[in-house]
Coordinates of C-alpha atoms in Angstrom, one line a residue:
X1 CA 64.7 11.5 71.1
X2 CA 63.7 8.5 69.3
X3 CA 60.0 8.7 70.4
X4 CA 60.3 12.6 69.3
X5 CA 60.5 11.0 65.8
X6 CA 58.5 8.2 66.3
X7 CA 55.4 10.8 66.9
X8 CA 56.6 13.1 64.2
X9 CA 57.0 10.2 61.6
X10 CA 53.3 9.1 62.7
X11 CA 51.7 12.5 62.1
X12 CA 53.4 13.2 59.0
X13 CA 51.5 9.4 58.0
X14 CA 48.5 10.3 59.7
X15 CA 48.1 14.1 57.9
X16 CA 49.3 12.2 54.4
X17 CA 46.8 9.9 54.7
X18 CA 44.0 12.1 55.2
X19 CA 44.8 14.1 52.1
X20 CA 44.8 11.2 50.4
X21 CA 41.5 10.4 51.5
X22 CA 40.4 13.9 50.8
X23 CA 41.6 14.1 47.3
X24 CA 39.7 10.7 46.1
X25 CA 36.4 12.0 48.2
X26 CA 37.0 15.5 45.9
X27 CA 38.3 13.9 42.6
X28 CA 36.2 14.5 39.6
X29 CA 37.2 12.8 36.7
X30 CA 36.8 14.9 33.9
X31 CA 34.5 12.6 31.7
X32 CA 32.5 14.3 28.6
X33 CA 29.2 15.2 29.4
X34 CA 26.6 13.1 27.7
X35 CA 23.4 15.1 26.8
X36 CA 20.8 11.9 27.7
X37 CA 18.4 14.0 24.6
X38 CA 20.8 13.9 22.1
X39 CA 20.3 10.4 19.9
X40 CA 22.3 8.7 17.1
X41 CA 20.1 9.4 15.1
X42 CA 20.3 13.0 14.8
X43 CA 23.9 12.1 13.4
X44 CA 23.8 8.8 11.9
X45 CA 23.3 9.3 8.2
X46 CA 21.7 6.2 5.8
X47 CA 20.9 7.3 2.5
X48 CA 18.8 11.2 1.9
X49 CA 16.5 13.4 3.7
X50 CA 13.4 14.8 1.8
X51 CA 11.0 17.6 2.2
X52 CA 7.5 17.4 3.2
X53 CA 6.5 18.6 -0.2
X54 CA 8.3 15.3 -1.5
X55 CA 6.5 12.8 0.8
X56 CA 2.9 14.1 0.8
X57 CA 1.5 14.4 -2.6
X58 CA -1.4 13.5 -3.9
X59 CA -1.5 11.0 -6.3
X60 CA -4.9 11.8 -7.9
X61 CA -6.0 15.3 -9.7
X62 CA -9.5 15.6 -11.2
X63 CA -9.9 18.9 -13.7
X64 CA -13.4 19.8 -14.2
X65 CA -14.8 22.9 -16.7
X66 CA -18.8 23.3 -18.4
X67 CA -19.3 20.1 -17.2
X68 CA -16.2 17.6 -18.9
X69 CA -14.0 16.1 -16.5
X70 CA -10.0 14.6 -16.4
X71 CA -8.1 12.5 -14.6
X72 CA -4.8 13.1 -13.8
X73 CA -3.0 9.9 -12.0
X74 CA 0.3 10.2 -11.0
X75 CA 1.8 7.9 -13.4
X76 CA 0.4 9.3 -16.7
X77 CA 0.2 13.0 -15.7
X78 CA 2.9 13.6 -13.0
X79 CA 4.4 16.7 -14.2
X80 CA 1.2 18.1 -14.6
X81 CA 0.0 17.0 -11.1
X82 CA 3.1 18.2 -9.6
X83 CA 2.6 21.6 -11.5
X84 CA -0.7 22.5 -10.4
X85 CA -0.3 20.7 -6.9
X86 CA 3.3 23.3 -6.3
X87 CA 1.1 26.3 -7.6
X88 CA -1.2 25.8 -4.4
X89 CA 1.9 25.2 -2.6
X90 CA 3.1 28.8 -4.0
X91 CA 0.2 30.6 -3.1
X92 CA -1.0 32.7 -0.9
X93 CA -3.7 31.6 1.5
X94 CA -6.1 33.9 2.9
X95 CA -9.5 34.6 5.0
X96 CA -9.8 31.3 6.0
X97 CA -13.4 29.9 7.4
X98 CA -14.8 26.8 8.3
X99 CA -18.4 25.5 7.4
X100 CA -20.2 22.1 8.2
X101 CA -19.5 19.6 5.3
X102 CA -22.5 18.8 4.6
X103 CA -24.3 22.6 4.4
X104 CA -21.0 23.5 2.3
X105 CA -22.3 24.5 -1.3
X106 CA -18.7 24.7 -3.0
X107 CA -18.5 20.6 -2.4
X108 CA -21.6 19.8 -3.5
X109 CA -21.1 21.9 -6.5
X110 CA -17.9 21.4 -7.6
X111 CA -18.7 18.7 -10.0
X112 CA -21.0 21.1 -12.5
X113 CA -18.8 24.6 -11.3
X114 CA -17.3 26.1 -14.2
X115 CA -13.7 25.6 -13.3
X116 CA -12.7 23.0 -10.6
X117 CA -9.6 21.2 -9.6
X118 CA -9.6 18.7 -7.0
X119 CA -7.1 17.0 -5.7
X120 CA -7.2 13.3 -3.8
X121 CA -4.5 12.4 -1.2
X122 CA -4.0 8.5 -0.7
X123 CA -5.2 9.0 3.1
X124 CA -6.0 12.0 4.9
X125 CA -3.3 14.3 5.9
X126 CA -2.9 16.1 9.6
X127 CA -3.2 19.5 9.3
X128 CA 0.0 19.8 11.1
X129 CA 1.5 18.5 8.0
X130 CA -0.9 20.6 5.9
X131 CA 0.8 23.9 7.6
X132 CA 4.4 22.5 6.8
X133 CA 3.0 22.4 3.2
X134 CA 0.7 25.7 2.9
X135 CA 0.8 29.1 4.7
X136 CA -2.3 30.3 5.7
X137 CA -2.1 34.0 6.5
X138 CA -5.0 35.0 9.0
X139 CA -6.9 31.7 9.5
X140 CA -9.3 33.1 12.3
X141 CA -10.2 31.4 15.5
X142 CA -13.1 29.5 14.3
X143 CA -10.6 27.7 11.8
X144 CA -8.2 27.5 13.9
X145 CA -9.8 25.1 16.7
X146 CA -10.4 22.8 13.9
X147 CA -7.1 22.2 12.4
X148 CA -6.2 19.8 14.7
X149 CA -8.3 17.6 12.5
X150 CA -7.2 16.3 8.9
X151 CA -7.8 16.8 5.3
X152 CA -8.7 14.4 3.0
X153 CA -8.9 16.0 -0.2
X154 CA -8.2 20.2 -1.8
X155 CA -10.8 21.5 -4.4
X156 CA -9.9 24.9 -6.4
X157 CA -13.5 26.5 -7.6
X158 CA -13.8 29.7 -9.0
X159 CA -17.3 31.8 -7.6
X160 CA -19.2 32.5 -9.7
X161 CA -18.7 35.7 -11.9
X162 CA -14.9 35.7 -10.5
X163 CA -11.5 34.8 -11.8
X164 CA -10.3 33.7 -8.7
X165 CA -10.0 30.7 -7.3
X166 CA -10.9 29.7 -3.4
X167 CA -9.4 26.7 -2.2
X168 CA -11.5 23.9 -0.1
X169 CA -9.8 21.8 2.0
X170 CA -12.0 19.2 3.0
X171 CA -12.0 16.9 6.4
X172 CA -14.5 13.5 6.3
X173 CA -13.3 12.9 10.0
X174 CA -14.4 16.3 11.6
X175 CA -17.4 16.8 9.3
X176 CA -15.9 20.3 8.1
X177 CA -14.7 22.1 4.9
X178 CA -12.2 25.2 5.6
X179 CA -12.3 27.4 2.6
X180 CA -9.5 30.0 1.6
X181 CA -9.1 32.6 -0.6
X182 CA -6.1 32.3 -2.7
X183 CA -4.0 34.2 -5.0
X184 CA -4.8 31.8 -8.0
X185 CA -7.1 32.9 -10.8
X186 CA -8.7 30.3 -13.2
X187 CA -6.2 31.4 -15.9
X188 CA -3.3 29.9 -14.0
X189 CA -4.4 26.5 -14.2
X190 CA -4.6 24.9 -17.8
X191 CA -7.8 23.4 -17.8
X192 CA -8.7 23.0 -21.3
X193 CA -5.0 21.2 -21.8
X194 CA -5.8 19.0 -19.1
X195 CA -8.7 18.0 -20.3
X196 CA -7.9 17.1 -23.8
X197 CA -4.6 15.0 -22.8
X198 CA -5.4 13.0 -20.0
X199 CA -8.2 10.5 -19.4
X200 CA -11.6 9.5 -18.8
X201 CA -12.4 8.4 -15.1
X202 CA -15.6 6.6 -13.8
X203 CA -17.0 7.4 -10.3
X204 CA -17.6 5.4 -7.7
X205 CA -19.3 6.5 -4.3
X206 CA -18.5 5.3 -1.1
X207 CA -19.5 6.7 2.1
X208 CA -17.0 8.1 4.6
X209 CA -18.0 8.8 8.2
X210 CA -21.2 9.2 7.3
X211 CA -20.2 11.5 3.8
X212 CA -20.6 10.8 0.2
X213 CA -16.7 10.5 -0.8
X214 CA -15.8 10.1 -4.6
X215 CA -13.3 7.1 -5.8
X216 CA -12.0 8.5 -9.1
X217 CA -10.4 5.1 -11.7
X218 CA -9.3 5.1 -15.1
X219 CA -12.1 4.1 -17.6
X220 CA -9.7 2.5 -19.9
X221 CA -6.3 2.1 -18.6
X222 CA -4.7 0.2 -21.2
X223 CA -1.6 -1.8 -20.6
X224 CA 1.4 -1.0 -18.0
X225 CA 4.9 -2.5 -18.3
X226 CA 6.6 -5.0 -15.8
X227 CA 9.7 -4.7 -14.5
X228 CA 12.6 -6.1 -12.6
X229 CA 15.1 -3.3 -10.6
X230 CA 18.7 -4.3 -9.5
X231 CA 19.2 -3.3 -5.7
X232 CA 21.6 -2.0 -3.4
X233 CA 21.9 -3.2 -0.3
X234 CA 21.5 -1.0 2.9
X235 CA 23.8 -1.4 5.8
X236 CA 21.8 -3.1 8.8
X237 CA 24.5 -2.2 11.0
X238 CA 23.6 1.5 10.5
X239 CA 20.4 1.0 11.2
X240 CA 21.6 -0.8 14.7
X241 CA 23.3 2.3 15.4
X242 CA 20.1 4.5 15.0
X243 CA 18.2 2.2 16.8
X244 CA 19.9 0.3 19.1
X245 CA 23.4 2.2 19.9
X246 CA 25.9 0.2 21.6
X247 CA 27.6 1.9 24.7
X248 CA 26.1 3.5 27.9
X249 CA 26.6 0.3 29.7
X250 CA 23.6 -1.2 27.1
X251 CA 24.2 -5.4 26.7
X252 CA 23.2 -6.1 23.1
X253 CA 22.4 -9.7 22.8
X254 CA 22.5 -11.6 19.4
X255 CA 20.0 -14.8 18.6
X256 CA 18.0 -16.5 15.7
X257 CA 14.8 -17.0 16.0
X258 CA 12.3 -18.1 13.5
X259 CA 14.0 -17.6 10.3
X260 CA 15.7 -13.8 11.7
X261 CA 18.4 -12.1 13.3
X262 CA 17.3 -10.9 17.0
X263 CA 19.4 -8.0 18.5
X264 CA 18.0 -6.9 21.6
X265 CA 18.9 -5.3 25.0
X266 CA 16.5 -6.7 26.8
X267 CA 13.4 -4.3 25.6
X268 CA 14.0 -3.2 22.5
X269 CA 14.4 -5.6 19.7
X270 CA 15.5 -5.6 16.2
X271 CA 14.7 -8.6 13.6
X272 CA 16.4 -8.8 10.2
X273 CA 14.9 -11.3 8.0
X274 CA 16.8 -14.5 6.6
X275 CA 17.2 -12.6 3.3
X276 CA 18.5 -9.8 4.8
X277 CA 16.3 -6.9 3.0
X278 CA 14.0 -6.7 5.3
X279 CA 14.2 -4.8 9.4
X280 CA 11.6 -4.4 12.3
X281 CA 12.0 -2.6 15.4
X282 CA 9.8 -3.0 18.4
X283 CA 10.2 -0.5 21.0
X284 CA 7.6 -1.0 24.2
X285 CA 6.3 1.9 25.4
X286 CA 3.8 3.4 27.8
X287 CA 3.3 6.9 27.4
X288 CA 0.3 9.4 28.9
X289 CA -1.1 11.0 26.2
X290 CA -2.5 7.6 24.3
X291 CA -5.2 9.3 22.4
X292 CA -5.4 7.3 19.0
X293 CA -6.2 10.7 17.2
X294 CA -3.2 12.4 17.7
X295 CA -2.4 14.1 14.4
X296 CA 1.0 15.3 15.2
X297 CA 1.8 11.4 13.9
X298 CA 2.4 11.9 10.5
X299 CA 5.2 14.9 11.2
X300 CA 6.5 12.8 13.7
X301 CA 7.1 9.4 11.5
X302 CA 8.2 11.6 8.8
X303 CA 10.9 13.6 11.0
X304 CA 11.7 10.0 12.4
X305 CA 12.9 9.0 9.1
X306 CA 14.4 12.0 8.2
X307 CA 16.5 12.5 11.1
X308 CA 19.1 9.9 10.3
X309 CA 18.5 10.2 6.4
X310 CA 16.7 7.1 5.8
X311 CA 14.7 8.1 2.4
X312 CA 16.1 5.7 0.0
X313 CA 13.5 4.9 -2.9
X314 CA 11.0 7.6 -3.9
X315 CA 8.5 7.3 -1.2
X316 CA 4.6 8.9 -0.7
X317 CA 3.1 9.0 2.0
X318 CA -0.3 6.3 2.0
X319 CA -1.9 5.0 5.0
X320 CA -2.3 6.5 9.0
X321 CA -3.9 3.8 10.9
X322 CA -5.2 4.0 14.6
X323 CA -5.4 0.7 16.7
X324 CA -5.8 0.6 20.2
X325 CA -4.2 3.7 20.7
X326 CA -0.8 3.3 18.4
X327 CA -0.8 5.0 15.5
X328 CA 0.7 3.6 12.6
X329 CA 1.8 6.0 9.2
X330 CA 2.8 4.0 5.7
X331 CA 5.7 5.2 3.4
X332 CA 4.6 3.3 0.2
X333 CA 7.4 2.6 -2.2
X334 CA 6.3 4.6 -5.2
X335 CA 7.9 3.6 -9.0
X336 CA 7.0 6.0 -12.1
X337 CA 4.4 7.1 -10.5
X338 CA 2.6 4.0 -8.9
X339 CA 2.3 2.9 -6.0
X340 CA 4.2 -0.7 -5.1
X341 CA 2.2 -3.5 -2.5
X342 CA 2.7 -6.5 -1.1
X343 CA 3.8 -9.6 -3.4
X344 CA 1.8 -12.5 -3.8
X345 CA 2.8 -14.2 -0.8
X346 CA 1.9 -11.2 1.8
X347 CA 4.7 -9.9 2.8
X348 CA 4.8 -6.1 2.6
X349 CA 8.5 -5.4 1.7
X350 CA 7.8 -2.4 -0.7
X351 CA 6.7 0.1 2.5
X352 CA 8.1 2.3 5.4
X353 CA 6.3 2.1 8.4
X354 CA 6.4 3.8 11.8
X355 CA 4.3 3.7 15.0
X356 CA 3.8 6.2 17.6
X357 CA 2.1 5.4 21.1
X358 CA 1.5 9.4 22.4
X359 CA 4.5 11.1 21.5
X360 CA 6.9 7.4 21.5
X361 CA 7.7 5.4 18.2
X362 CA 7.4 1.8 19.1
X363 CA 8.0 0.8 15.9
X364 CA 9.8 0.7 12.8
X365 CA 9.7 -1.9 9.9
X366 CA 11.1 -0.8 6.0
X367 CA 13.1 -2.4 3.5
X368 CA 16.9 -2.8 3.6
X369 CA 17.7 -2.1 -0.1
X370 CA 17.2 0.7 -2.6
X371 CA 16.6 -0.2 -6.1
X372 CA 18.6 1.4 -9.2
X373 CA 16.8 4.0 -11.3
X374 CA 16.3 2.3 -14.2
X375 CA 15.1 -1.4 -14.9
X376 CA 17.1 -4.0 -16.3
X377 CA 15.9 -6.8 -18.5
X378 CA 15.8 -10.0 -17.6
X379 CA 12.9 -12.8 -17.8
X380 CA 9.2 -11.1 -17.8
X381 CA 10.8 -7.7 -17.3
X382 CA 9.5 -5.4 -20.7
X383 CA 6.5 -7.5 -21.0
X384 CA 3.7 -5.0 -21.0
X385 CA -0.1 -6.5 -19.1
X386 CA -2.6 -5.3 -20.1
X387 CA -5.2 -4.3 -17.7
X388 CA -8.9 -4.7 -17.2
X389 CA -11.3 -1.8 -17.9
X390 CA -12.4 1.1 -14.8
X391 CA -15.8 -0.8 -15.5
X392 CA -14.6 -4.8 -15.4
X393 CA -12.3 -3.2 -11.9
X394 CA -15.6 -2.2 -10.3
X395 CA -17.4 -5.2 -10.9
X396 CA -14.7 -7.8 -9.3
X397 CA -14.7 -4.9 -6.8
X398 CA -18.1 -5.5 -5.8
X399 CA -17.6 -9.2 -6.2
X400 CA -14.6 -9.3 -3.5
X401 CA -15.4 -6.6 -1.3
X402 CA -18.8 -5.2 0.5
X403 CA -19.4 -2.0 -1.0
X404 CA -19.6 -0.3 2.8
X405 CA -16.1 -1.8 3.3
X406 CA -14.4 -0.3 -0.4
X407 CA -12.3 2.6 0.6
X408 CA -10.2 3.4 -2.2
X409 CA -9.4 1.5 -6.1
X410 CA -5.8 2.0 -7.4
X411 CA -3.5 0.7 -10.5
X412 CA -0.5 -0.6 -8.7
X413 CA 3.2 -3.0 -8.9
X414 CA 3.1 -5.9 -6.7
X415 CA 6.4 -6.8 -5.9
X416 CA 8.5 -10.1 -5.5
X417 CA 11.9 -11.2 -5.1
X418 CA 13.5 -12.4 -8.4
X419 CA 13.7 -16.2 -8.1
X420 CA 17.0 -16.3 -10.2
X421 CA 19.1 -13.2 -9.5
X422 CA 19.9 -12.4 -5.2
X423 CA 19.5 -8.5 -5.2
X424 CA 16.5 -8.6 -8.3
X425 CA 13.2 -7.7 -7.6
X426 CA 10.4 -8.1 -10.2
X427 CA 7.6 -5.2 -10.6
X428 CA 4.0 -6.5 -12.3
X429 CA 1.7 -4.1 -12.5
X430 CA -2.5 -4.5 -11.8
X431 CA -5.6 -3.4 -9.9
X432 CA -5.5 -3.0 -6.3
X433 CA -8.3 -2.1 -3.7
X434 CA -7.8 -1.0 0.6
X435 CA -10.9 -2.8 1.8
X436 CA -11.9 -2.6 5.4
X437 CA -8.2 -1.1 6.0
X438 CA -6.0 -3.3 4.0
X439 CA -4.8 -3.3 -0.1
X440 CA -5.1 -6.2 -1.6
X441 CA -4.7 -7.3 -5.5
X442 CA -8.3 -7.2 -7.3
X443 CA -9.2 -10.9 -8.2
X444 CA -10.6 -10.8 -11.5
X445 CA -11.4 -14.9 -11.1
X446 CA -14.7 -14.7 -10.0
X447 CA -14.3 -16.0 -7.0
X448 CA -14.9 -14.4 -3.9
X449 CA -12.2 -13.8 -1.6
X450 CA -12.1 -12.7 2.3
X451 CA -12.5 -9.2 2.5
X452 CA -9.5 -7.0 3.6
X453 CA -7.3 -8.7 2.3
X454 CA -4.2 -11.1 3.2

């Protein structure tokens, strides 16, 4: 009897036992499912988002009729660059073509056409952007294996004997012009206005991939104001979370190193400058596609920003620069309508940049405050400089930079920190030239300096 149990005690054990076993072998635990594609930031939030339309802008308009000429610069004539600008935007764009560049009569002609408006970007846009920003109706097949080029510049002429106006948008890099009709007539854009209230420009010629391109400055500029902006501070911790999330068994490790703050897991790193107003990213990447000409960059670095709201100041869209493959796109800060560089010292505090290897950002570097709206007043700030003529420009130009290197002449701020007030940031306002790829201040000292720029 007793060994009657005995066996019946040992297979009750024995079958218990095995459903033990079975239920941990068939247990799942019901754990959220993590989507590996989904990304902080698509959720993290920092400050706005903008449109397209509010990033890439030209900053330059030239208005041309029986031969007189205008210039419209962003910070003297914004509403009216804006105005005519959106009216392209609001058009209609049709029976698009391409022609060579240099065969292309409307170009060449432009300058002594009846009615003209041209407008300059600060660097040449993708024409992926350009179809975020325009809607071109039937572009054919001939202009549509171009437009994975970019455009550099958009002229409105009026043919001759017509009221409408065609729109050229021209491409130095692929040697093309793509002309549209559109639904403007010459009526719609106020040339004579334009040309009585805004200023006289000198021209300057430099070549561009083998093309006669046009640098368009103020022949008397008169005086600018400097100023010095309060700022608020932008969380570096958010910024952590977009780029360097904490969880999914990641190791964050915290160091100092040569005046920063390092946070890295092991690849990636973040640096945050002593100050605190200042954040790179480095992200090393391989990817496939590594062709330096990919012109899906600019969308990309501007979606990049967007997607976690990181627009603080009012930004434009400046510089694309190809090296070795990574692609990198400048935000310039941009305050009452000019652009902001590097201070004195060379550090480039005033921009948003982002670099793409294929379809990878490895990088990320941008300012970690937002200044106020309006300036306050404190030491220089209100003191109005004024600035050498278009004419005295071009000749230090030519003095500090080889004409085949002088890409582009602009009336800027430099920035620096305020040495009295934590948070202040002082604006002074001068000439500027990108030589050979880089801005630099115009040195009006006589001296030569080394080209490029520090």
């Amino acid at each position: 009897m007793k060994e009657t149990i005995k066996s019946w005690v040992l297979t009750i054990l024995v079958v218990g036992s095995l459903l033990l076993t079975w239920q941990n072998w068939s247990f799942q635990p019901e754990y959220e499912s993590v989507n590996s594609s989904e990304t902080v930031q698509e959720t993290t939030e920092i400050a706005e988002t903008r449109e397209p339309a509010e990033i890439v802008r030209p900053n330059q308009g030239v208005v041309r009729s029986d031969g007189r000429s205008a210039l419209m610069a962003e910070d003297q004539a914004s509403s009216d660059l804006d105005k005519a600008f959106r009216q392209l935007e609001e058009a209609s764009i049709t029976e698009t073509t391409a022609t060579d560049l240099e065969h292309d009569e409307l170009y060449q002609n432009a300058a002594s056409a009846a009615y003209s408006m041209e407008f300059v970007f600060p660097s040449s846009v993708s024409w992926s952007m350009i179809n975020e920003l325009f809607s071109f109706e039937d572009e054919n097949d001939e202009a549509a294996s171009i437009l994975d080029g970019s455009v550099d510049r958009i002229i409105l002429t009026a043919s001759p004997g017509s009221e409408e106006l065609n729109a050229a948008f021209v491409s130095y890099d692929q040697g093309v012009i793509v002309n549209s009709n559109t639904s403007l007539d010459k009526s719609d854009i106020e040339y004579e206005r334009y040309l009585s209230e805004h200023e006289s420009m000198l021209t300057y010629s430099a070549d561009e991939d083998g093309y006669e391109k046009h640098i368009y400055i103020p022949e008397d500029p008169g005086s600018r104001t400097n100023y010095t902006y309060a700022s608020t501070s932008l969380s570096a911790n958010s910024f952590q979370q977009v780029l360097l999330p904490e969880g999914n068994g990641q190791n964050l490790q915290t160091y100092n190193y040569d005046s920063s703050e390092v946070i890295t897991d092991g690849t990636r790193e973040l640096r945050i400058n002593d100050t605190g107003d200042y954040l790179r990213y480095a992200n090393p990447t391989y990817s496939e596609q590594t062709d330096g000409n990919d012109t899906s960059s600019l969308v990309s670095s501007f979606e990049f920003v967007n997607n976690h709201a990181g627009w603080s100041d009012d930004y434009q869209y400046y510089d694309s620069n190809t090296v070795d493959g990574e692609t990198t796109v400048t935000f310039r800060m941009n305050k009452g309508g000019l652009p902001v560089f590097r201070d004195s010292n060379g550090s480039d505090f005033a921009s948003i940049q982002v670099s793409n290897v294929g379809t990878q950002t490895s990088g990320y570097s941008r300012p970690l405050f937002d200044l106020e709206n309006n300036p306050v007043r404190t030491g220089d700030a209100g003191v109005s400089t004024d600035l050498p003529t278009g004419e005295e420009t071009l000749d230090a130009v030519q003095e500090q930079c080889s004409s085949s290197l002088i890409e582009d002449i602009q009336i800027g701020y430099s920035i620096s920190r305020n040495g009295e007030n934590s948070g202040y940031y002082d604006m002074e306002p001068g000439w500027f030239v990108r030589c050979d790829g880089s801005w630099s201040p115009v040195d009006f000292s006589g001296d030569d300096n080394e080209e490029g720029g520090a």
